[in-house]
Amino acid sequence: SRVRVRRERMARPRLSIEELPDIATPQEVAAFLGVSPTHIYDLAREGHIPTLSGLGKVVRISKAALLASLEAT
């Protein structure tokens, strides 16, 4: 019989506002907000998080625009 090993969820490291780069990746924004990178990609695709344009498939998020959008909500 197969034995299933339960994997413990590892806590994601959090980033402070000072650690968040001016131009951030979805992974960095996720660490800042405490959510998954997939959730950040979804929010960006739906237009809830502003992204930089003209980068092809690469997604980058401006820290200033992110903070402004968070303050507006």
mmCIF file of C-alpha atoms in Angstrom:
data_model
loop_
_atom_site.group_PDB
_atom_site.id
_atom_site.type_symbol
_atom_site.label_atom_id
_atom_site.label_comp_id
_atom_site.label_asym_id
_atom_site.label_seq_id
_atom_site.Cartn_x
_atom_site.Cartn_y
_atom_site.Cartn_z
ATOM 1 C CA SER A 1 0.000 0.000 0.000
ATOM 2 C CA ARG A 2 1.061 3.576 -0.567
ATOM 3 C CA VAL A 3 1.883 5.783 2.338
ATOM 4 C CA ARG A 4 0.927 9.416 1.934
ATOM 5 C CA VAL A 5 3.159 11.950 3.549
ATOM 6 C CA ARG A 6 1.450 15.122 4.588
ATOM 7 C CA ARG A 7 3.492 18.164 3.686
ATOM 8 C CA GLU A 8 3.306 21.016 6.123
ATOM 9 C CA ARG A 9 2.575 24.389 4.577
ATOM 10 C CA MET A 10 5.635 26.479 4.808
ATOM 11 C CA ALA A 11 5.093 30.067 5.835
ATOM 12 C CA ARG A 12 5.996 32.506 3.097
ATOM 13 C CA PRO A 13 8.558 35.073 4.105
ATOM 14 C CA ARG A 14 7.025 38.541 4.325
ATOM 15 C CA LEU A 15 8.588 41.656 2.833
ATOM 16 C CA SER A 16 8.347 45.035 4.517
ATOM 17 C CA ILE A 17 7.478 48.137 2.532
ATOM 18 C CA GLU A 18 11.140 49.160 2.695
ATOM 19 C CA GLU A 19 12.227 45.811 1.226
ATOM 20 C CA LEU A 20 9.757 45.983 -1.677
ATOM 21 C CA PRO A 21 11.665 47.185 -4.780
ATOM 22 C CA ASP A 22 10.427 50.194 -6.775
ATOM 23 C CA ILE A 23 9.720 47.815 -9.681
ATOM 24 C CA ALA A 24 8.585 44.508 -8.216
ATOM 25 C CA THR A 25 7.824 41.028 -9.482
ATOM 26 C CA PRO A 26 4.515 39.344 -8.665
ATOM 27 C CA GLN A 27 6.433 37.102 -6.235
ATOM 28 C CA GLU A 28 7.778 40.128 -4.355
ATOM 29 C CA VAL A 29 4.340 41.774 -4.227
ATOM 30 C CA ALA A 30 2.866 38.489 -2.981
ATOM 31 C CA ALA A 31 5.464 38.349 -0.195
ATOM 32 C CA PHE A 32 4.662 41.957 0.709
ATOM 33 C CA LEU A 33 0.889 41.369 0.826
ATOM 34 C CA GLY A 34 1.073 37.859 2.299
ATOM 35 C CA VAL A 35 -0.763 36.137 -0.554
ATOM 36 C CA SER A 36 0.216 33.690 -3.277
ATOM 37 C CA PRO A 37 1.923 34.818 -6.489
ATOM 38 C CA THR A 38 -0.953 33.215 -8.414
ATOM 39 C CA HIS A 39 -3.367 35.558 -6.660
ATOM 40 C CA ILE A 40 -1.236 38.555 -7.690
ATOM 41 C CA TYR A 41 -1.218 37.376 -11.329
ATOM 42 C CA ASP A 42 -5.017 37.019 -11.174
ATOM 43 C CA LEU A 43 -5.455 40.507 -9.693
ATOM 44 C CA ALA A 44 -3.136 41.978 -12.319
ATOM 45 C CA ARG A 45 -4.949 40.205 -15.173
ATOM 46 C CA GLU A 46 -8.295 41.503 -13.870
ATOM 47 C CA GLY A 47 -6.926 45.047 -13.637
ATOM 48 C CA HIS A 48 -7.080 45.328 -9.840
ATOM 49 C CA ILE A 49 -3.305 45.802 -9.567
ATOM 50 C CA PRO A 50 -1.618 48.181 -12.025
ATOM 51 C CA THR A 51 1.222 46.676 -14.050
ATOM 52 C CA LEU A 52 3.895 48.156 -16.253
ATOM 53 C CA SER A 53 3.145 47.770 -19.947
ATOM 54 C CA GLY A 54 5.367 47.132 -22.940
ATOM 55 C CA LEU A 55 7.230 44.225 -21.353
ATOM 56 C CA GLY A 56 5.655 41.389 -23.334
ATOM 57 C CA LYS A 57 4.651 38.520 -21.057
ATOM 58 C CA VAL A 58 6.800 39.810 -18.204
ATOM 59 C CA VAL A 59 4.741 41.231 -15.339
ATOM 60 C CA ARG A 60 6.224 44.010 -13.229
ATOM 61 C CA ILE A 61 4.435 46.182 -10.712
ATOM 62 C CA SER A 62 5.378 49.713 -9.719
ATOM 63 C CA LYS A 63 5.628 50.100 -5.938
ATOM 64 C CA ALA A 64 4.230 53.650 -6.128
ATOM 65 C CA ALA A 65 1.253 52.582 -8.270
ATOM 66 C CA LEU A 66 0.604 49.560 -6.037
ATOM 67 C CA LEU A 67 0.588 51.686 -2.881
ATOM 68 C CA ALA A 68 -1.666 54.269 -4.548
ATOM 69 C CA SER A 69 -4.148 51.575 -5.587
ATOM 70 C CA LEU A 70 -4.132 50.103 -2.068
ATOM 71 C CA GLU A 71 -4.812 53.520 -0.548
ATOM 72 C CA ALA A 72 -7.697 54.071 -2.980
ATOM 73 C CA THR A 73 -9.512 50.930 -1.788
#
